[in-house]
């Protein structure tokens, strides 16, 4: 007979081919996060070409980001059904097709479809499977692996910014879109590196199925026809079928709900400071090249902060308290924004950009690690899909609310104060609620152990069983046929 563990999936190897998977996730995550930001360099020429307003052009990035985050549940369902490798490869193909098609667009509406929806959906199929596959390859070193993979975002942003400028100067926006579509096809190569764990057990499973076929046939013959079970399966409604691939029971998970509320609140002030940093520097009288250099400083510090945070989070002092570390990172990010209005000189803005890059990298490095720590690797796929679609609304609302504050008061400091206050509130909320969650988990575990070890409760339970058996065997005409049948079975077992 086959060994008992033949059908089980092997544990995370925490190394080996997993580092190749981290490199593939580095590429996929880098494109997913950095590509929408890098397209802004082409907007001015596209605006002049089609004769549209800046707000109409800005909808290209908004639609792309909304599709990338809003398609999270679809990506999760596809990963649960087909695995990470084919989903990422298909997503890379969609990205390439979307950008190449955009090079031939003749209206702004066609750009919305090709760049916003098609490319955005392709990026969604790149982002989540790349994060999910890391959790299957790593356990002990998972924070380090997540930090290295998430570092793809600042690295790609630093690479795409000068590359897009070079392509724009030499080929225009149409030629640049053609070349960028070809570059995005490298996501298919990154997805090909996502070798699924447990593929080697397919042969053993086949043998087990062959050996168990006779036993299954005997069971079917003993249980009778299965039309009733088939009818029950076919009678499932649409919600139950979707729930097979997307676990909605997570909304009953206390830790998941705490994480979801805190992150939705956090994203109201997460991206707006990046969008308005360079305009704020220009507003204070700094030239455009020096203002753009602030974003480069932020990206370089972010690039170093993400893997460093992964190493720190993996230490034996921080790993058991990683939820508190994540809360501190969010509150630290908010404190940087609250102090930003005090930076009136260029030197002060450089200091702010450095601390902002550090805090931003810390949050991004632990964004998915803390979620996996709460729900576990088995439910992580569904959790990512549900979280991203909830975050989609606040990601879209954050920058417009900041813009409204700037237009209303004519000053950028109120936007930074709003973002800082929201993030400090989110960090404080997560810290307090995670403390409550850990206290409740410890209390529930203590009650469970007490119930298992208390002899009085065990004795009471046994007495209850005996009383139930005694009551169920009392004399009476209703139970007479059952008692006679039981005596006949006992005689047959004794061979009499």
GROMACS .gro file of C-alpha atoms in nm:
model
  496
    1UNK     CA    1   0.000   0.000   0.000
    2UNK     CA    2   0.105   0.361  -0.061
    3UNK     CA    3   0.241   0.554   0.238
    4UNK     CA    4  -0.009   0.755   0.442
    5UNK     CA    5   0.143   1.091   0.348
    6UNK     CA    6   0.154   1.018  -0.025
    7UNK     CA    7  -0.143   1.239  -0.107
    8UNK     CA    8  -0.033   1.529   0.108
    9UNK     CA    9   0.139   1.838  -0.031
   10UNK     CA   10   0.498   1.879   0.090
   11UNK     CA   11   0.586   2.161   0.329
   12UNK     CA   12   0.753   2.487   0.224
   13UNK     CA   13   1.119   2.421   0.132
   14UNK     CA   14   1.232   2.768   0.258
   15UNK     CA   15   1.500   2.792  -0.009
   16UNK     CA   16   1.623   2.617  -0.319
   17UNK     CA   17   1.401   2.695  -0.617
   18UNK     CA   18   1.210   2.929  -0.389
   19UNK     CA   19   1.470   3.202  -0.446
   20UNK     CA   20   1.408   3.173  -0.822
   21UNK     CA   21   1.038   3.216  -0.745
   22UNK     CA   22   1.124   3.527  -0.541
   23UNK     CA   23   1.305   3.670  -0.846
   24UNK     CA   24   0.999   3.604  -1.063
   25UNK     CA   25   0.776   3.770  -0.802
   26UNK     CA   26   1.024   4.061  -0.789
   27UNK     CA   27   0.966   4.121  -1.162
   28UNK     CA   28   0.587   4.072  -1.157
   29UNK     CA   29   0.523   4.281  -0.844
   30UNK     CA   30   0.760   4.551  -0.971
   31UNK     CA   31   0.566   4.590  -1.296
   32UNK     CA   32   0.228   4.576  -1.118
   33UNK     CA   33   0.311   4.860  -0.879
   34UNK     CA   34   0.550   5.078  -1.081
   35UNK     CA   35   0.403   5.066  -1.432
   36UNK     CA   36   0.091   5.283  -1.363
   37UNK     CA   37   0.312   5.551  -1.204
   38UNK     CA   38   0.564   5.548  -1.491
   39UNK     CA   39   0.303   5.619  -1.759
   40UNK     CA   40   0.249   5.977  -1.640
   41UNK     CA   41   0.543   6.097  -1.850
   42UNK     CA   42   0.344   6.037  -2.172
   43UNK     CA   43   0.027   6.217  -2.060
   44UNK     CA   44   0.120   6.566  -2.176
   45UNK     CA   45   0.182   6.462  -2.539
   46UNK     CA   46  -0.129   6.238  -2.542
   47UNK     CA   47  -0.331   6.532  -2.410
   48UNK     CA   48  -0.206   6.758  -2.690
   49UNK     CA   49  -0.254   6.486  -2.952
   50UNK     CA   50  -0.620   6.418  -2.868
   51UNK     CA   51  -0.702   6.772  -2.749
   52UNK     CA   52  -0.841   6.660  -2.414
   53UNK     CA   53  -0.821   6.804  -2.062
   54UNK     CA   54  -0.577   6.686  -1.796
   55UNK     CA   55  -0.857   6.534  -1.590
   56UNK     CA   56  -0.962   6.315  -1.885
   57UNK     CA   57  -0.601   6.197  -1.931
   58UNK     CA   58  -0.567   6.130  -1.557
   59UNK     CA   59  -0.853   5.879  -1.581
   60UNK     CA   60  -0.614   5.642  -1.764
   61UNK     CA   61  -0.409   5.583  -1.448
   62UNK     CA   62  -0.720   5.586  -1.229
   63UNK     CA   63  -0.892   5.316  -1.436
   64UNK     CA   64  -0.573   5.108  -1.443
   65UNK     CA   65  -0.530   5.124  -1.063
   66UNK     CA   66  -0.900   5.057  -1.003
   67UNK     CA   67  -0.892   4.753  -1.233
   68UNK     CA   68  -0.569   4.624  -1.076
   69UNK     CA   69  -0.715   4.630  -0.725
   70UNK     CA   70  -1.080   4.568  -0.812
   71UNK     CA   71  -1.000   4.250  -1.004
   72UNK     CA   72  -0.847   4.099  -0.690
   73UNK     CA   73  -1.125   3.845  -0.626
   74UNK     CA   74  -1.118   3.730  -0.989
   75UNK     CA   75  -0.744   3.677  -0.963
   76UNK     CA   76  -0.787   3.481  -0.640
   77UNK     CA   77  -1.053   3.256  -0.793
   78UNK     CA   78  -0.829   3.184  -1.095
   79UNK     CA   79  -0.530   3.105  -0.870
   80UNK     CA   80  -0.740   2.866  -0.660
   81UNK     CA   81  -0.864   2.698  -0.977
   82UNK     CA   82  -0.553   2.687  -1.198
   83UNK     CA   83  -0.251   2.782  -0.985
   84UNK     CA   84  -0.015   3.080  -0.994
   85UNK     CA   85   0.195   2.991  -1.300
   86UNK     CA   86  -0.071   2.996  -1.578
   87UNK     CA   87  -0.247   3.298  -1.424
   88UNK     CA   88   0.070   3.512  -1.424
   89UNK     CA   89   0.163   3.403  -1.776
   90UNK     CA   90  -0.185   3.491  -1.901
   91UNK     CA   91  -0.167   3.824  -1.718
   92UNK     CA   92   0.166   3.907  -1.883
   93UNK     CA   93   0.012   3.828  -2.222
   94UNK     CA   94  -0.281   4.061  -2.149
   95UNK     CA   95  -0.043   4.341  -2.045
   96UNK     CA   96   0.153   4.309  -2.370
   97UNK     CA   97  -0.160   4.293  -2.586
   98UNK     CA   98  -0.312   4.594  -2.408
   99UNK     CA   99  -0.009   4.820  -2.453
  100UNK     CA  100   0.057   4.713  -2.812
  101UNK     CA  101  -0.311   4.777  -2.896
  102UNK     CA  102  -0.288   5.118  -2.727
  103UNK     CA  103  -0.020   5.222  -2.978
  104UNK     CA  104  -0.286   5.213  -3.252
  105UNK     CA  105  -0.567   5.391  -3.061
  106UNK     CA  106  -0.739   5.686  -3.229
  107UNK     CA  107  -0.947   5.815  -2.935
  108UNK     CA  108  -0.915   5.864  -2.561
  109UNK     CA  109  -1.196   5.612  -2.503
  110UNK     CA  110  -0.990   5.342  -2.677
  111UNK     CA  111  -0.698   5.426  -2.446
  112UNK     CA  112  -0.928   5.378  -2.146
  113UNK     CA  113  -1.010   5.028  -2.271
  114UNK     CA  114  -0.663   4.917  -2.384
  115UNK     CA  115  -0.443   5.076  -2.117
  116UNK     CA  116  -0.694   5.110  -1.833
  117UNK     CA  117  -0.895   4.788  -1.845
  118UNK     CA  118  -0.691   4.532  -2.043
  119UNK     CA  119  -0.345   4.625  -1.910
  120UNK     CA  120  -0.486   4.690  -1.562
  121UNK     CA  121  -0.649   4.346  -1.553
  122UNK     CA  122  -0.323   4.189  -1.670
  123UNK     CA  123  -0.137   4.362  -1.385
  124UNK     CA  124  -0.396   4.228  -1.138
  125UNK     CA  125  -0.322   3.875  -1.262
  126UNK     CA  126   0.049   3.946  -1.201
  127UNK     CA  127   0.027   4.094  -0.853
  128UNK     CA  128  -0.168   3.851  -0.638
  129UNK     CA  129  -0.035   3.515  -0.768
  130UNK     CA  130   0.319   3.646  -0.714
  131UNK     CA  131   0.244   3.721  -0.349
  132UNK     CA  132   0.057   3.393  -0.299
  133UNK     CA  133   0.331   3.168  -0.441
  134UNK     CA  134   0.586   3.305  -0.192
  135UNK     CA  135   0.372   3.181   0.097
  136UNK     CA  136   0.382   2.831  -0.051
  137UNK     CA  137   0.761   2.824  -0.086
  138UNK     CA  138   0.858   2.995   0.242
  139UNK     CA  139   0.760   2.972   0.607
  140UNK     CA  140   1.057   3.045   0.835
  141UNK     CA  141   1.213   3.293   0.591
  142UNK     CA  142   0.884   3.429   0.458
  143UNK     CA  143   0.929   3.790   0.583
  144UNK     CA  144   1.269   3.809   0.409
  145UNK     CA  145   1.128   3.662   0.087
  146UNK     CA  146   0.833   3.905   0.093
  147UNK     CA  147   1.065   4.199   0.156
  148UNK     CA  148   1.288   4.105  -0.139
  149UNK     CA  149   0.992   4.052  -0.371
  150UNK     CA  150   0.824   4.379  -0.271
  151UNK     CA  151   1.152   4.562  -0.342
  152UNK     CA  152   1.069   4.513  -0.709
  153UNK     CA  153   0.837   4.814  -0.694
  154UNK     CA  154   1.099   5.086  -0.619
  155UNK     CA  155   1.361   4.918  -0.839
  156UNK     CA  156   1.122   4.908  -1.135
  157UNK     CA  157   1.012   5.265  -1.067
  158UNK     CA  158   1.373   5.388  -1.074
  159UNK     CA  159   1.431   5.191  -1.395
  160UNK     CA  160   1.110   5.278  -1.578
  161UNK     CA  161   1.130   5.654  -1.515
  162UNK     CA  162   1.450   5.715  -1.718
  163UNK     CA  163   1.360   5.440  -1.966
  164UNK     CA  164   1.023   5.598  -2.043
  165UNK     CA  165   1.188   5.937  -2.087
  166UNK     CA  166   1.441   5.786  -2.329
  167UNK     CA  167   1.170   5.608  -2.528
  168UNK     CA  168   0.955   5.922  -2.536
  169UNK     CA  169   1.242   6.137  -2.669
  170UNK     CA  170   1.331   5.889  -2.945
  171UNK     CA  171   1.006   5.716  -3.048
  172UNK     CA  172   0.713   5.927  -2.928
  173UNK     CA  173   0.424   5.789  -2.727
  174UNK     CA  174   0.304   5.539  -2.991
  175UNK     CA  175   0.646   5.382  -3.045
  176UNK     CA  176   0.704   5.381  -2.670
  177UNK     CA  177   0.380   5.192  -2.610
  178UNK     CA  178   0.485   4.928  -2.864
  179UNK     CA  179   0.822   4.877  -2.690
  180UNK     CA  180   0.665   4.879  -2.342
  181UNK     CA  181   0.415   4.614  -2.454
  182UNK     CA  182   0.706   4.393  -2.560
  183UNK     CA  183   0.882   4.457  -2.227
  184UNK     CA  184   0.569   4.361  -2.032
  185UNK     CA  185   0.570   4.022  -2.204
  186UNK     CA  186   0.861   3.939  -1.973
  187UNK     CA  187   0.595   3.884  -1.707
  188UNK     CA  188   0.521   3.558  -1.892
  189UNK     CA  189   0.883   3.455  -1.832
  190UNK     CA  190   0.852   3.549  -1.465
  191UNK     CA  191   0.533   3.342  -1.438
  192UNK     CA  192   0.704   3.042  -1.599
  193UNK     CA  193   0.942   3.038  -1.298
  194UNK     CA  194   0.651   2.973  -1.060
  195UNK     CA  195   0.688   2.597  -1.052
  196UNK     CA  196   0.403   2.452  -0.840
  197UNK     CA  197   0.493   2.260  -0.527
  198UNK     CA  198   0.375   1.900  -0.512
  199UNK     CA  199   0.382   1.823  -0.884
  200UNK     CA  200   0.594   1.515  -0.813
  201UNK     CA  201   0.316   1.352  -0.613
  202UNK     CA  202   0.089   1.321  -0.917
  203UNK     CA  203   0.214   0.969  -0.999
  204UNK     CA  204   0.164   0.850  -0.643
  205UNK     CA  205  -0.185   0.998  -0.634
  206UNK     CA  206  -0.268   0.815  -0.956
  207UNK     CA  207  -0.156   0.486  -0.802
  208UNK     CA  208  -0.363   0.553  -0.492
  209UNK     CA  209  -0.666   0.628  -0.709
  210UNK     CA  210  -0.620   0.304  -0.904
  211UNK     CA  211  -0.581   0.101  -0.585
  212UNK     CA  212  -0.884   0.266  -0.431
  213UNK     CA  213  -1.110   0.220  -0.732
  214UNK     CA  214  -1.239  -0.123  -0.622
  215UNK     CA  215  -1.300   0.003  -0.268
  216UNK     CA  216  -1.492   0.298  -0.406
  217UNK     CA  217  -1.708   0.072  -0.624
  218UNK     CA  218  -1.786  -0.147  -0.323
  219UNK     CA  219  -1.881   0.161  -0.121
  220UNK     CA  220  -2.114   0.282  -0.397
  221UNK     CA  221  -2.281  -0.059  -0.413
  222UNK     CA  222  -2.326  -0.063  -0.036
  223UNK     CA  223  -2.458   0.292  -0.008
  224UNK     CA  224  -2.698   0.259  -0.297
  225UNK     CA  225  -2.751   0.491  -0.591
  226UNK     CA  226  -2.602   0.840  -0.570
  227UNK     CA  227  -2.869   1.035  -0.756
  228UNK     CA  228  -2.962   1.212  -0.435
  229UNK     CA  229  -2.605   1.334  -0.375
  230UNK     CA  230  -2.573   1.449  -0.733
  231UNK     CA  231  -2.899   1.641  -0.702
  232UNK     CA  232  -2.765   1.808  -0.386
  233UNK     CA  233  -2.446   1.909  -0.567
  234UNK     CA  234  -2.642   2.043  -0.861
  235UNK     CA  235  -2.875   2.230  -0.632
  236UNK     CA  236  -2.599   2.459  -0.499
  237UNK     CA  237  -2.666   2.824  -0.567
  238UNK     CA  238  -2.420   3.062  -0.730
  239UNK     CA  239  -2.295   3.196  -0.396
  240UNK     CA  240  -2.194   2.850  -0.274
  241UNK     CA  241  -2.008   2.777  -0.596
  242UNK     CA  242  -1.815   3.104  -0.572
  243UNK     CA  243  -1.743   3.032  -0.206
  244UNK     CA  244  -1.555   2.718  -0.311
  245UNK     CA  245  -1.287   2.942  -0.464
  246UNK     CA  246  -1.330   3.259  -0.255
  247UNK     CA  247  -1.368   3.200   0.119
  248UNK     CA  248  -1.634   3.444   0.243
  249UNK     CA  249  -1.618   3.288   0.590
  250UNK     CA  250  -1.315   3.514   0.645
  251UNK     CA  251  -1.562   3.788   0.734
  252UNK     CA  252  -1.621   3.591   1.055
  253UNK     CA  253  -1.246   3.590   1.128
  254UNK     CA  254  -1.172   3.849   1.397
  255UNK     CA  255  -0.810   3.912   1.297
  256UNK     CA  256  -0.899   3.947   0.929
  257UNK     CA  257  -1.170   4.205   1.000
  258UNK     CA  258  -0.928   4.409   1.214
  259UNK     CA  259  -0.668   4.402   0.935
  260UNK     CA  260  -0.929   4.492   0.670
  261UNK     CA  261  -1.069   4.795   0.858
  262UNK     CA  262  -0.724   4.927   0.944
  263UNK     CA  263  -0.593   4.895   0.589
  264UNK     CA  264  -0.900   5.050   0.427
  265UNK     CA  265  -0.856   5.349   0.659
  266UNK     CA  266  -0.480   5.363   0.596
  267UNK     CA  267  -0.511   5.382   0.216
  268UNK     CA  268  -0.703   5.709   0.243
  269UNK     CA  269  -0.368   5.874   0.312
  270UNK     CA  270  -0.115   5.627   0.171
  271UNK     CA  271  -0.065   5.731  -0.194
  272UNK     CA  272  -0.164   6.100  -0.193
  273UNK     CA  273   0.168   6.230  -0.048
  274UNK     CA  274   0.361   6.059  -0.331
  275UNK     CA  275   0.135   6.215  -0.593
  276UNK     CA  276   0.166   6.568  -0.450
  277UNK     CA  277   0.529   6.566  -0.329
  278UNK     CA  278   0.681   6.710  -0.649
  279UNK     CA  279   0.400   6.970  -0.699
  280UNK     CA  280   0.444   7.077  -0.335
  281UNK     CA  281   0.816   7.127  -0.389
  282UNK     CA  282   0.745   7.339  -0.698
  283UNK     CA  283   0.487   7.535  -0.499
  284UNK     CA  284   0.759   7.633  -0.249
  285UNK     CA  285   0.977   7.771  -0.531
  286UNK     CA  286   1.201   7.470  -0.608
  287UNK     CA  287   1.285   7.401  -0.974
  288UNK     CA  288   1.128   7.098  -1.147
  289UNK     CA  289   1.447   6.891  -1.171
  290UNK     CA  290   1.520   6.928  -0.799
  291UNK     CA  291   1.155   6.846  -0.724
  292UNK     CA  292   1.176   6.529  -0.935
  293UNK     CA  293   1.496   6.434  -0.750
  294UNK     CA  294   1.294   6.413  -0.426
  295UNK     CA  295   1.103   6.118  -0.573
  296UNK     CA  296   1.434   5.953  -0.665
  297UNK     CA  297   1.555   5.991  -0.306
  298UNK     CA  298   1.229   5.839  -0.182
  299UNK     CA  299   1.258   5.545  -0.423
  300UNK     CA  300   1.625   5.474  -0.334
  301UNK     CA  301   1.554   5.472   0.041
  302UNK     CA  302   1.243   5.260  -0.023
  303UNK     CA  303   1.454   5.015  -0.224
  304UNK     CA  304   1.684   4.957   0.074
  305UNK     CA  305   1.411   4.969   0.339
  306UNK     CA  306   1.198   4.681   0.205
  307UNK     CA  307   1.448   4.393   0.223
  308UNK     CA  308   1.594   4.536   0.545
  309UNK     CA  309   1.248   4.539   0.701
  310UNK     CA  310   1.201   4.179   0.590
  311UNK     CA  311   1.521   4.077   0.770
  312UNK     CA  312   1.420   4.263   1.087
  313UNK     CA  313   1.065   4.121   1.076
  314UNK     CA  314   1.207   3.769   1.047
  315UNK     CA  315   1.409   3.802   1.369
  316UNK     CA  316   1.300   3.606   1.674
  317UNK     CA  317   1.225   3.928   1.865
  318UNK     CA  318   0.995   4.083   1.602
  319UNK     CA  319   0.836   3.781   1.425
  320UNK     CA  320   0.599   3.690   1.715
  321UNK     CA  321   0.496   4.059   1.741
  322UNK     CA  322   0.487   4.144   1.371
  323UNK     CA  323   0.135   4.290   1.394
  324UNK     CA  324   0.259   4.550   1.642
  325UNK     CA  325   0.557   4.625   1.417
  326UNK     CA  326   0.321   4.680   1.124
  327UNK     CA  327   0.107   4.915   1.334
  328UNK     CA  328   0.416   5.112   1.431
  329UNK     CA  329   0.523   5.143   1.065
  330UNK     CA  330   0.183   5.288   0.968
  331UNK     CA  331   0.184   5.537   1.258
  332UNK     CA  332   0.546   5.632   1.177
  333UNK     CA  333   0.442   5.698   0.818
  334UNK     CA  334   0.163   5.926   0.939
  335UNK     CA  335   0.396   6.113   1.175
  336UNK     CA  336   0.625   6.194   0.879
  337UNK     CA  337   0.333   6.353   0.691
  338UNK     CA  338   0.226   6.555   0.997
  339UNK     CA  339   0.578   6.702   1.023
  340UNK     CA  340   0.613   6.768   0.648
  341UNK     CA  341   0.466   7.125   0.659
  342UNK     CA  342   0.756   7.221   0.890
  343UNK     CA  343   1.002   7.147   0.604
  344UNK     CA  344   1.013   7.487   0.437
  345UNK     CA  345   1.355   7.452   0.269
  346UNK     CA  346   1.488   7.206   0.012
  347UNK     CA  347   1.710   7.044   0.276
  348UNK     CA  348   1.403   6.985   0.494
  349UNK     CA  349   1.220   6.825   0.202
  350UNK     CA  350   1.517   6.593   0.143
  351UNK     CA  351   1.499   6.485   0.508
  352UNK     CA  352   1.123   6.434   0.476
  353UNK     CA  353   1.163   6.230   0.155
  354UNK     CA  354   1.423   6.007   0.324
  355UNK     CA  355   1.204   5.932   0.626
  356UNK     CA  356   0.897   5.896   0.402
  357UNK     CA  357   1.082   5.641   0.186
  358UNK     CA  358   1.184   5.448   0.499
  359UNK     CA  359   0.829   5.443   0.640
  360UNK     CA  360   0.674   5.365   0.302
  361UNK     CA  361   0.911   5.072   0.249
  362UNK     CA  362   0.841   4.935   0.597
  363UNK     CA  363   0.465   4.934   0.537
  364UNK     CA  364   0.490   4.778   0.190
  365UNK     CA  365   0.731   4.506   0.304
  366UNK     CA  366   0.487   4.384   0.573
  367UNK     CA  367   0.158   4.455   0.396
  368UNK     CA  368   0.096   4.094   0.286
  369UNK     CA  369   0.316   3.922   0.546
  370UNK     CA  370   0.092   4.040   0.831
  371UNK     CA  371  -0.218   3.921   0.647
  372UNK     CA  372  -0.069   3.575   0.598
  373UNK     CA  373   0.032   3.570   0.964
  374UNK     CA  374  -0.333   3.626   1.061
  375UNK     CA  375  -0.522   3.392   0.826
  376UNK     CA  376  -0.257   3.131   0.736
  377UNK     CA  377  -0.126   3.020   0.399
  378UNK     CA  378  -0.431   2.803   0.319
  379UNK     CA  379  -0.678   3.095   0.327
  380UNK     CA  380  -0.436   3.364   0.211
  381UNK     CA  381  -0.543   3.346  -0.155
  382UNK     CA  382  -0.903   3.435  -0.075
  383UNK     CA  383  -0.797   3.692   0.185
  384UNK     CA  384  -0.585   3.888  -0.066
  385UNK     CA  385  -0.872   3.903  -0.315
  386UNK     CA  386  -1.121   4.027  -0.057
  387UNK     CA  387  -0.879   4.286   0.085
  388UNK     CA  388  -0.777   4.437  -0.249
  389UNK     CA  389  -1.133   4.494  -0.369
  390UNK     CA  390  -1.214   4.668  -0.038
  391UNK     CA  391  -0.900   4.884  -0.066
  392UNK     CA  392  -0.984   4.980  -0.424
  393UNK     CA  393  -1.234   5.249  -0.318
  394UNK     CA  394  -1.007   5.429  -0.072
  395UNK     CA  395  -0.709   5.410  -0.309
  396UNK     CA  396  -0.915   5.598  -0.568
  397UNK     CA  397  -1.061   5.847  -0.317
  398UNK     CA  398  -0.735   5.937  -0.140
  399UNK     CA  399  -0.566   6.159  -0.403
  400UNK     CA  400  -0.890   6.336  -0.514
  401UNK     CA  401  -0.972   6.427  -0.152
  402UNK     CA  402  -0.620   6.567  -0.115
  403UNK     CA  403  -0.668   6.767  -0.435
  404UNK     CA  404  -0.997   6.909  -0.305
  405UNK     CA  405  -0.821   7.027   0.014
  406UNK     CA  406  -0.549   7.193  -0.193
  407UNK     CA  407  -0.803   7.368  -0.416
  408UNK     CA  408  -1.012   7.478  -0.119
  409UNK     CA  409  -0.740   7.622   0.104
  410UNK     CA  410  -0.477   7.703  -0.160
  411UNK     CA  411  -0.210   7.531   0.049
  412UNK     CA  412  -0.059   7.183   0.047
  413UNK     CA  413  -0.008   7.156   0.423
  414UNK     CA  414  -0.372   7.063   0.490
  415UNK     CA  415  -0.342   6.768   0.252
  416UNK     CA  416  -0.033   6.638   0.436
  417UNK     CA  417  -0.201   6.693   0.774
  418UNK     CA  418  -0.509   6.498   0.657
  419UNK     CA  419  -0.298   6.206   0.532
  420UNK     CA  420  -0.084   6.204   0.846
  421UNK     CA  421  -0.382   6.211   1.081
  422UNK     CA  422  -0.559   5.930   0.895
  423UNK     CA  423  -0.250   5.707   0.901
  424UNK     CA  424  -0.175   5.773   1.268
  425UNK     CA  425  -0.538   5.685   1.344
  426UNK     CA  426  -0.510   5.363   1.138
  427UNK     CA  427  -0.186   5.261   1.311
  428UNK     CA  428  -0.334   5.328   1.656
  429UNK     CA  429  -0.649   5.135   1.570
  430UNK     CA  430  -0.449   4.832   1.451
  431UNK     CA  431  -0.225   4.838   1.759
  432UNK     CA  432  -0.516   4.848   2.006
  433UNK     CA  433  -0.733   4.596   1.822
  434UNK     CA  434  -0.446   4.351   1.768
  435UNK     CA  435  -0.371   4.371   2.140
  436UNK     CA  436  -0.738   4.291   2.206
  437UNK     CA  437  -0.729   4.008   1.950
  438UNK     CA  438  -0.422   3.847   2.108
  439UNK     CA  439  -0.577   3.872   2.455
  440UNK     CA  440  -0.896   3.705   2.332
  441UNK     CA  441  -0.703   3.430   2.156
  442UNK     CA  442  -0.501   3.359   2.472
  443UNK     CA  443  -0.821   3.353   2.679
  444UNK     CA  444  -0.994   3.114   2.438
  445UNK     CA  445  -0.691   2.885   2.432
  446UNK     CA  446  -0.674   2.885   2.812
  447UNK     CA  447  -1.043   2.796   2.840
  448UNK     CA  448  -1.001   2.514   2.590
  449UNK     CA  449  -0.707   2.364   2.781
  450UNK     CA  450  -0.890   2.400   3.111
  451UNK     CA  451  -1.192   2.220   2.973
  452UNK     CA  452  -0.974   1.938   2.840
  453UNK     CA  453  -0.774   1.895   3.162
  454UNK     CA  454  -1.054   1.945   3.420
  455UNK     CA  455  -1.155   1.597   3.549
  456UNK     CA  456  -1.484   1.733   3.684
  457UNK     CA  457  -1.600   1.839   3.338
  458UNK     CA  458  -1.489   1.505   3.193
  459UNK     CA  459  -1.675   1.318   3.468
  460UNK     CA  460  -1.985   1.529   3.415
  461UNK     CA  461  -1.969   1.459   3.045
  462UNK     CA  462  -1.936   1.083   3.105
  463UNK     CA  463  -2.226   1.088   3.352
  464UNK     CA  464  -2.435   1.270   3.096
  465UNK     CA  465  -2.362   0.998   2.843
  466UNK     CA  466  -2.451   0.726   3.092
  467UNK     CA  467  -2.777   0.898   3.187
  468UNK     CA  468  -2.862   0.938   2.821
  469UNK     CA  469  -2.798   0.567   2.760
  470UNK     CA  470  -3.004   0.480   3.068
  471UNK     CA  471  -3.292   0.698   2.958
  472UNK     CA  472  -3.277   0.566   2.606
  473UNK     CA  473  -3.302   0.203   2.725
  474UNK     CA  474  -3.597   0.245   2.960
  475UNK     CA  475  -3.886   0.003   2.923
  476UNK     CA  476  -4.164   0.110   2.695
  477UNK     CA  477  -4.364  -0.015   2.399
  478UNK     CA  478  -4.199   0.234   2.163
  479UNK     CA  479  -3.847   0.095   2.224
  480UNK     CA  480  -3.942  -0.274   2.238
  481UNK     CA  481  -3.866  -0.346   1.868
  482UNK     CA  482  -3.529  -0.168   1.893
  483UNK     CA  483  -3.431  -0.365   2.207
  484UNK     CA  484  -3.523  -0.699   2.045
  485UNK     CA  485  -3.321  -0.605   1.735
  486UNK     CA  486  -3.021  -0.512   1.952
  487UNK     CA  487  -3.036  -0.844   2.140
  488UNK     CA  488  -3.049  -1.032   1.809
  489UNK     CA  489  -2.738  -0.848   1.685
  490UNK     CA  490  -2.552  -0.931   2.010
  491UNK     CA  491  -2.638  -1.303   1.975
  492UNK     CA  492  -2.520  -1.302   1.613
  493UNK     CA  493  -2.189  -1.140   1.713
  494UNK     CA  494  -2.135  -1.402   1.984
  495UNK     CA  495  -2.197  -1.680   1.734
  496UNK     CA  496  -2.506  -1.814   1.909
   0.00000   0.00000   0.00000
